[in-house]
Short mmCIF file of C-alpha atoms in Angstrom, two decimals:
data_model
loop_
_atom_site.label_atom_id
_atom_site.label_comp_id
_atom_site.label_asym_id
_atom_site.label_seq_id
_atom_site.Cartn_x
_atom_site.Cartn_y
_atom_site.Cartn_z
CA MET A 264 -0.29 -0.48 0.55
CA ALA A 265 1.52 3.55 -1.06
CA VAL A 266 2.18 5.49 1.68
CA ILE A 267 1.79 9.53 0.67
CA GLU A 268 2.22 12.22 3.36
CA LYS A 269 0.19 15.51 3.94
CA SER A 270 0.02 18.46 5.94
CA LEU A 271 -3.17 20.01 8.04
CA ILE A 272 -3.28 23.39 8.28
CA PHE A 273 -5.44 24.41 11.35
CA GLU A 274 -6.64 28.17 11.05
CA ASP A 275 -9.05 30.41 13.78
CA VAL A 276 -9.09 26.62 16.24
CA ASP A 277 -8.73 26.81 19.96
CA LEU A 278 -5.20 24.44 19.04
CA GLN A 279 -5.59 23.02 23.04
CA GLN A 280 -9.40 22.12 23.34
CA LEU A 281 -8.40 21.05 19.94
CA PHE A 282 -5.96 18.61 20.46
CA GLY A 283 -7.24 17.94 24.71
CA PRO A 284 -5.26 18.65 28.15
CA ASN A 285 -1.72 17.35 27.70
CA ASP A 286 -2.25 16.68 24.03
CA SER A 287 -4.91 13.59 25.34
CA PHE A 288 -7.35 13.96 22.70
CA ILE A 289 -5.04 13.45 20.52
CA GLU A 290 -3.04 10.75 21.59
CA LEU A 291 -6.77 9.30 21.04
CA ILE A 292 -6.81 9.80 17.61
CA ASP A 293 -2.73 7.94 17.24
CA LYS A 294 -3.58 4.46 18.97
CA ARG A 295 -6.40 4.14 16.43
CA PHE A 296 -3.89 4.05 13.49
CA GLY A 297 -0.65 3.23 12.00
CA THR A 298 -0.43 7.02 10.27
CA GLU A 299 2.73 9.02 11.51
CA MET A 300 1.80 12.25 13.11
CA VAL A 301 4.11 14.70 14.05
CA PHE A 302 3.00 18.82 14.99
CA ARG A 303 5.25 21.51 14.15
CA GLY A 304 3.29 24.61 15.07
CA ASP A 305 0.08 25.01 13.65
CA LYS A 306 0.11 22.15 11.53
CA LEU A 307 0.08 18.05 11.21
CA ILE A 308 1.96 17.00 8.66
CA LEU A 309 0.72 13.01 8.39
CA LYS A 310 2.21 10.30 6.28
CA GLY A 311 0.88 7.03 5.62
CA PRO A 312 -1.42 5.48 3.74
CA LEU A 313 -4.19 7.71 1.46
CA GLU A 314 -7.17 6.49 2.90
CA GLU A 315 -6.40 6.40 6.78
CA ILE A 316 -5.29 9.93 6.30
CA GLN A 317 -8.15 10.85 4.31
CA LEU A 318 -9.89 9.60 7.06
CA ILE A 319 -7.53 10.86 9.93
CA GLU A 320 -9.46 14.44 7.65
CA LYS A 321 -12.49 13.85 8.81
CA ILE A 322 -12.33 12.91 12.50
CA PHE A 323 -10.17 16.85 12.67
CA LYS A 324 -12.97 17.83 9.73
CA GLU A 325 -16.20 16.32 12.53
CA LEU A 326 -14.07 17.30 16.22
CA ILE A 327 -13.35 20.87 15.26
CA TYR A 328 -17.31 21.28 13.70
CA LEU A 329 -17.81 19.82 17.16
CA LEU A 330 -16.04 22.18 18.53
CA ASN A 331 -17.34 25.28 16.98
CA LYS A 332 -20.91 24.60 17.38
CA ASN A 333 -20.84 23.29 21.40
CA LYS A 334 -17.47 25.70 22.65
CA SER A 335 -15.10 22.77 23.72
CA LEU A 336 -14.99 19.50 23.56
CA ASP A 337 -14.15 15.89 26.00
CA GLU A 338 -13.43 12.38 25.68
CA ASN A 339 -16.97 11.26 25.30
CA ASP A 340 -16.70 13.51 21.66
CA VAL A 341 -14.04 12.55 20.14
CA LYS A 342 -13.66 8.69 21.55
CA THR A 343 -17.42 8.99 19.78
CA VAL A 344 -16.00 10.31 16.59
CA LEU A 345 -13.08 7.23 16.52
CA ASP A 346 -16.46 4.92 16.91
CA LEU A 347 -18.66 6.83 14.17
CA LEU A 348 -16.12 7.80 11.06
CA SER A 349 -13.85 4.15 12.36
CA LEU A 350 -16.26 1.56 12.14
CA LYS A 351 -16.31 -0.92 9.09
CA ASP A 352 -18.98 -1.64 6.96
CA SER A 353 -20.50 -5.34 8.93
CA VAL A 354 -20.78 -7.11 4.68
CA SER A 355 -17.80 -6.18 3.03
CA GLY A 356 -14.89 -5.63 6.19
CA THR A 357 -13.89 -1.56 4.26
CA ALA A 358 -13.87 1.41 6.32
CA PHE A 359 -17.14 3.73 7.12
CA LYS A 360 -17.91 6.39 4.47
CA GLU A 361 -21.97 6.93 4.97
CA ASP A 362 -21.79 10.31 4.93
CA ASN A 363 -24.24 10.17 8.78
CA VAL A 364 -26.57 13.04 8.21
CA ILE A 365 -30.35 12.75 8.31
CA PHE A 366 -31.68 15.42 7.77
CA TYR A 367 -30.58 19.22 7.70
CA GLY A 368 -32.72 21.20 10.71
CA SER A 369 -33.46 24.63 10.74
CA LYS A 370 -31.59 25.48 14.35
CA ASP A 371 -29.21 22.34 12.86
CA ILE A 372 -27.91 19.42 11.10
CA ILE A 373 -29.38 16.19 12.40
CA ARG A 374 -26.21 13.64 12.27
CA ALA A 375 -25.98 10.39 13.76
CA ARG A 376 -24.12 10.62 16.68
CA ASN A 377 -22.10 7.22 17.92
CA PRO A 378 -22.08 3.33 15.53
CA ARG A 379 -25.86 1.81 17.26
CA GLN A 380 -27.61 4.52 15.60
CA MET A 381 -26.45 4.67 12.79
CA GLU A 382 -26.97 0.99 12.74
CA TYR A 383 -31.10 2.25 13.36
CA TYR A 384 -30.69 5.40 10.13
CA ARG A 385 -29.27 2.44 8.23
CA LYS A 386 -32.26 -0.33 8.54
CA VAL A 387 -34.96 2.05 8.88
CA ARG A 388 -33.86 3.08 4.88
CA GLN A 389 -33.44 -0.08 3.86
CA ASN A 390 -36.11 -1.79 5.42
CA ASP A 391 -40.53 -2.05 5.89
CA LEU A 392 -40.74 -1.78 9.55
CA VAL A 393 -37.97 -1.65 12.86
CA PHE A 394 -38.26 -1.56 15.99
CA SER A 395 -36.46 0.13 18.43
CA ILE A 396 -36.08 -0.28 21.75
CA GLY A 397 -33.57 1.66 24.87
CA PRO A 398 -33.31 3.38 27.84
CA ALA A 399 -33.74 7.21 27.35
CA GLY A 400 -31.59 9.85 25.63
CA THR A 401 -30.08 7.55 23.25
CA GLY A 402 -32.34 8.80 19.68
CA LYS A 403 -34.50 6.50 19.69
CA THR A 404 -37.97 9.29 18.77
CA PHE A 405 -35.50 12.20 17.35
CA LEU A 406 -33.89 10.48 15.10
CA ALA A 407 -36.34 8.64 13.78
CA VAL A 408 -38.68 12.14 13.41
CA ALA A 409 -35.82 13.20 11.71
CA MET A 410 -35.50 10.12 9.45
CA ALA A 411 -39.33 10.67 8.89
CA LEU A 412 -38.91 15.00 7.47
CA GLN A 413 -35.78 13.43 5.26
CA ALA A 414 -38.29 10.80 4.04
CA LEU A 415 -40.76 13.37 3.26
CA ARG A 416 -38.75 16.71 2.53
CA ASN A 417 -37.20 13.25 -0.37
CA ASN A 418 -40.99 12.65 -1.47
CA GLU A 419 -40.67 9.20 0.15
CA VAL A 420 -44.18 9.35 2.05
CA SER A 421 -46.47 11.91 1.79
CA ARG A 422 -47.18 12.66 4.79
CA ILE A 423 -46.01 12.31 8.95
CA ILE A 424 -48.59 9.66 11.09
CA ILE A 425 -46.85 9.86 14.63
CA THR A 426 -48.96 8.12 17.43
CA ARG A 427 -49.05 7.02 21.09
CA PRO A 428 -50.85 5.26 23.53
CA ALA A 429 -51.83 7.45 26.17
CA VAL A 430 -50.87 5.55 29.23
CA GLU A 431 -50.76 7.81 32.90
CA ALA A 432 -47.48 7.44 33.94
CA GLY A 433 -47.84 8.11 37.33
CA GLU A 434 -50.19 11.57 37.14
CA SER A 435 -53.94 11.14 36.02
CA LEU A 436 -55.28 12.66 32.97
CA GLY A 437 -58.54 13.66 34.38
CA PHE A 438 -56.79 16.36 36.66
CA LEU A 439 -55.59 18.18 33.81
CA PRO A 440 -57.84 21.10 32.64
CA GLY A 441 -59.78 21.84 29.85
CA ASP A 442 -60.64 19.05 27.09
CA LEU A 443 -60.74 16.08 25.56
CA LYS A 444 -57.10 17.51 22.80
CA GLU A 445 -55.61 20.17 25.39
CA LYS A 446 -56.11 16.96 28.59
CA ILE A 447 -53.54 14.91 25.44
CA ASP A 448 -50.92 17.54 24.09
CA PRO A 449 -48.80 16.85 27.20
CA TYR A 450 -48.62 13.02 26.28
CA LEU A 451 -47.29 14.73 22.76
CA ARG A 452 -45.05 17.59 24.05
CA PRO A 453 -41.76 15.64 23.01
CA LEU A 454 -42.72 15.04 19.69
CA THR A 455 -43.82 18.54 18.80
CA ASP A 456 -41.48 19.46 20.44
CA ALA A 457 -38.56 17.49 17.70
CA LEU A 458 -40.71 18.59 15.07
CA ARG A 459 -39.45 22.17 15.87
CA PHE A 460 -36.26 21.57 17.27
CA MET A 461 -35.35 20.16 13.20
CA LEU A 462 -38.90 22.95 11.65
CA THR A 463 -39.68 26.44 12.46
CA PRO A 464 -42.79 26.36 14.54
CA GLU A 465 -44.95 28.05 11.68
CA LYS A 466 -43.68 24.56 9.62
CA VAL A 467 -44.83 23.06 11.79
CA LYS A 468 -48.10 24.95 12.29
CA SER A 469 -48.73 24.52 8.27
CA LEU A 470 -47.45 21.59 8.19
CA MET A 471 -50.41 19.55 10.53
CA ASP A 472 -52.58 21.94 9.90
CA LYS A 473 -52.58 20.74 6.43
CA GLU A 474 -52.86 17.01 8.11
CA ILE A 475 -49.44 16.10 5.45
CA ILE A 476 -47.88 15.71 9.22
CA GLU A 477 -50.77 13.42 11.81
CA ILE A 478 -50.26 13.78 15.72
CA ASN A 479 -52.76 12.10 17.27
CA PRO A 480 -53.07 9.32 20.06
CA LEU A 481 -52.88 5.94 19.63
CA ALA A 482 -56.56 4.80 20.40
CA TYR A 483 -57.34 7.85 16.32
CA MET A 484 -55.27 4.68 14.78
CA ARG A 485 -57.94 2.04 14.80
CA GLY A 486 -60.19 1.67 11.88
CA ARG A 487 -57.58 2.91 8.96
CA THR A 488 -55.13 2.21 6.65
CA LEU A 489 -52.24 4.24 6.04
CA ASN A 490 -50.71 4.76 2.72
CA ASN A 491 -47.93 6.52 1.67
CA SER A 492 -47.21 7.20 5.33
CA PHE A 493 -43.96 7.94 7.28
CA ILE A 494 -45.52 5.71 10.60
CA ILE A 495 -43.81 6.19 13.74
CA LEU A 496 -45.03 4.57 16.99
CA ASP A 497 -43.58 6.29 20.73
CA GLU A 498 -43.50 4.75 23.87
CA ALA A 499 -45.02 0.87 22.58
CA GLN A 500 -43.83 -1.08 25.99
CA ASN A 501 -47.35 0.75 27.53
CA ALA A 502 -49.19 -0.11 24.59
CA THR A 503 -50.99 -3.41 24.71
CA ARG A 504 -50.58 -6.78 23.07
CA MET A 505 -54.47 -5.73 21.40
CA GLN A 506 -53.09 -2.24 20.62
CA MET A 507 -50.08 -2.90 19.30
CA LYS A 508 -51.42 -5.99 16.30
CA MET A 509 -54.34 -3.12 15.99
CA PHE A 510 -50.97 -0.43 14.42
CA LEU A 511 -48.20 -2.92 12.80
CA THR A 512 -51.91 -3.77 10.88
CA ARG A 513 -51.88 -0.82 10.08
CA LEU A 514 -49.28 -0.18 7.12
CA GLY A 515 -50.88 0.13 3.89
CA THR A 516 -48.74 0.85 0.37
CA ASN A 517 -45.37 2.49 0.06
CA SER A 518 -45.19 3.55 3.86
CA LYS A 519 -42.94 2.21 6.39
CA ALA A 520 -43.56 2.29 10.34
CA VAL A 521 -41.32 2.78 13.07
CA VAL A 522 -41.40 1.41 16.78
CA THR A 523 -39.75 2.73 19.50
CA GLY A 524 -40.09 2.02 23.42
CA ASP A 525 -37.41 1.14 27.13
CA ILE A 526 -39.20 -2.24 27.72
CA THR A 527 -37.96 -0.67 31.04
CA GLN A 528 -39.99 1.77 32.12
CA ILE A 529 -43.30 0.20 30.99
CA ASP A 530 -46.45 1.87 32.64
CA LEU A 531 -48.86 -1.38 32.05
CA MET A 532 -51.53 -2.23 35.18
CA ASN A 533 -50.37 -5.73 33.92
CA ARG A 534 -46.64 -5.18 32.84
CA TYR A 535 -47.03 -8.49 30.85
CA ASP A 536 -48.83 -7.30 29.02
CA SER A 537 -47.06 -4.98 26.92
CA GLY A 538 -47.16 -4.92 23.37
CA LEU A 539 -43.98 -4.75 22.89
CA THR A 540 -42.33 -7.10 24.70
CA ASN A 541 -44.43 -9.52 22.62
CA ALA A 542 -43.47 -7.50 19.47
CA ARG A 543 -40.25 -8.30 20.34
CA ASP A 544 -41.24 -12.51 21.03
CA LEU A 545 -43.06 -13.16 18.62
CA LEU A 546 -41.15 -10.91 15.55
CA GLN A 547 -38.09 -11.70 15.38
CA ASN A 548 -37.56 -14.00 12.80
CA ILE A 549 -39.46 -11.83 9.88
CA GLU A 550 -37.70 -10.74 6.17
CA GLY A 551 -38.76 -6.89 6.89
CA ILE A 552 -37.62 -6.51 10.01
CA GLU A 553 -35.24 -5.61 12.04
CA PHE A 554 -35.04 -4.91 15.63
CA VAL A 555 -32.47 -2.17 17.23
CA TYR A 556 -31.36 -2.46 21.01
CA PHE A 557 -29.51 1.11 22.22
CA THR A 558 -27.79 0.86 25.87
CA LYS A 559 -27.36 2.88 28.04
CA GLU A 560 -23.94 3.48 26.70
CA ASP A 561 -25.69 4.75 23.92
CA VAL A 562 -27.26 7.85 25.55
CA VAL A 563 -26.50 10.95 23.21
CA ARG A 564 -28.30 13.13 26.44
CA HIS A 565 -26.37 14.99 29.46
CA ARG A 566 -23.31 12.26 30.81
CA LEU A 567 -25.72 12.49 33.72
CA VAL A 568 -28.75 10.35 31.62
CA ALA A 569 -26.44 7.49 32.36
CA GLU A 570 -25.56 7.15 35.04
CA ILE A 571 -29.25 7.76 36.90
CA ILE A 572 -30.01 4.53 33.55
CA ASN A 573 -26.87 3.09 35.89
CA ALA A 574 -28.30 3.81 39.64
CA TYR A 575 -31.73 2.50 38.73
CA GLU A 576 -30.55 -0.62 36.93
CA SER A 577 -28.39 -1.96 39.78
CA GLU A 578 -31.19 -0.92 42.66
CA ASN A 579 -33.13 -2.92 40.15
CA THR A 580 -30.24 -6.48 39.76
CA LYS A 581 -30.89 -6.65 44.52
CA SER A 582 -34.00 -6.15 43.98
CA ASN A 583 -34.45 -9.25 42.31
CA ASP A 584 -31.98 -10.85 44.09
#
């Protein structure tokens, strides 16, 4: 394999933050590759295989993007970028080169931020029904909304339908003020929040007024056949077995469905009635249906979220002993 030499020049970049405390971020990158790396002022000289040098260049571009966006970098940011851009294709074994951008939103670019999210993105692109199971903070719903908006923008579907079961998690729906719509709105708010992060409020309102985007409780899905649609069932662990069957059989021509949920957060009176755990057991081996399993290591919210999940898992383990 031919060895080449290339120089990267860093201008208008805080090199101390980019390189990390005591150059610790550079060491992480250096350990991952065989390419020789030599720094001279604001210049990095790379000597190694062309393909590897191109990958290192991409890694630095992504780190600079994150640094400019967040005004800081930490070790987790660097490890995430390394894992994502060094990801191996499971079929060919070649270095991952696919663009990880999912949707260009009004406020930010929505990207897959770790290998599991990239697997999620690929499976949704390639299949008509995908189950995304895992803890809070892993991007299950947020990315599903981004993928739905991408499909709509690309004219792959003509509408987006988002639904979730209106199951109470400790609070009583009856005590909420207002009419039925006002009572249901709090259950649907996380979905509208995701839309408003990716589109302007005016655009969201326009699409919903035209019924191009629908957000409804799961009970409103009964009796419908959903063609040319991208359908998301959120909080699916709180759908009963009958509701899950009803939802899955709504899928019509040229439609795609994503089902998201966390089987550790079942709020049904009888947790064994969860349609998500039942579907997981029944549908694993059907061609065209895929499952993506997130873990606490895939959490992309505040770092404390993963630690909170750890604490509750430890408590549950002790109580089961």
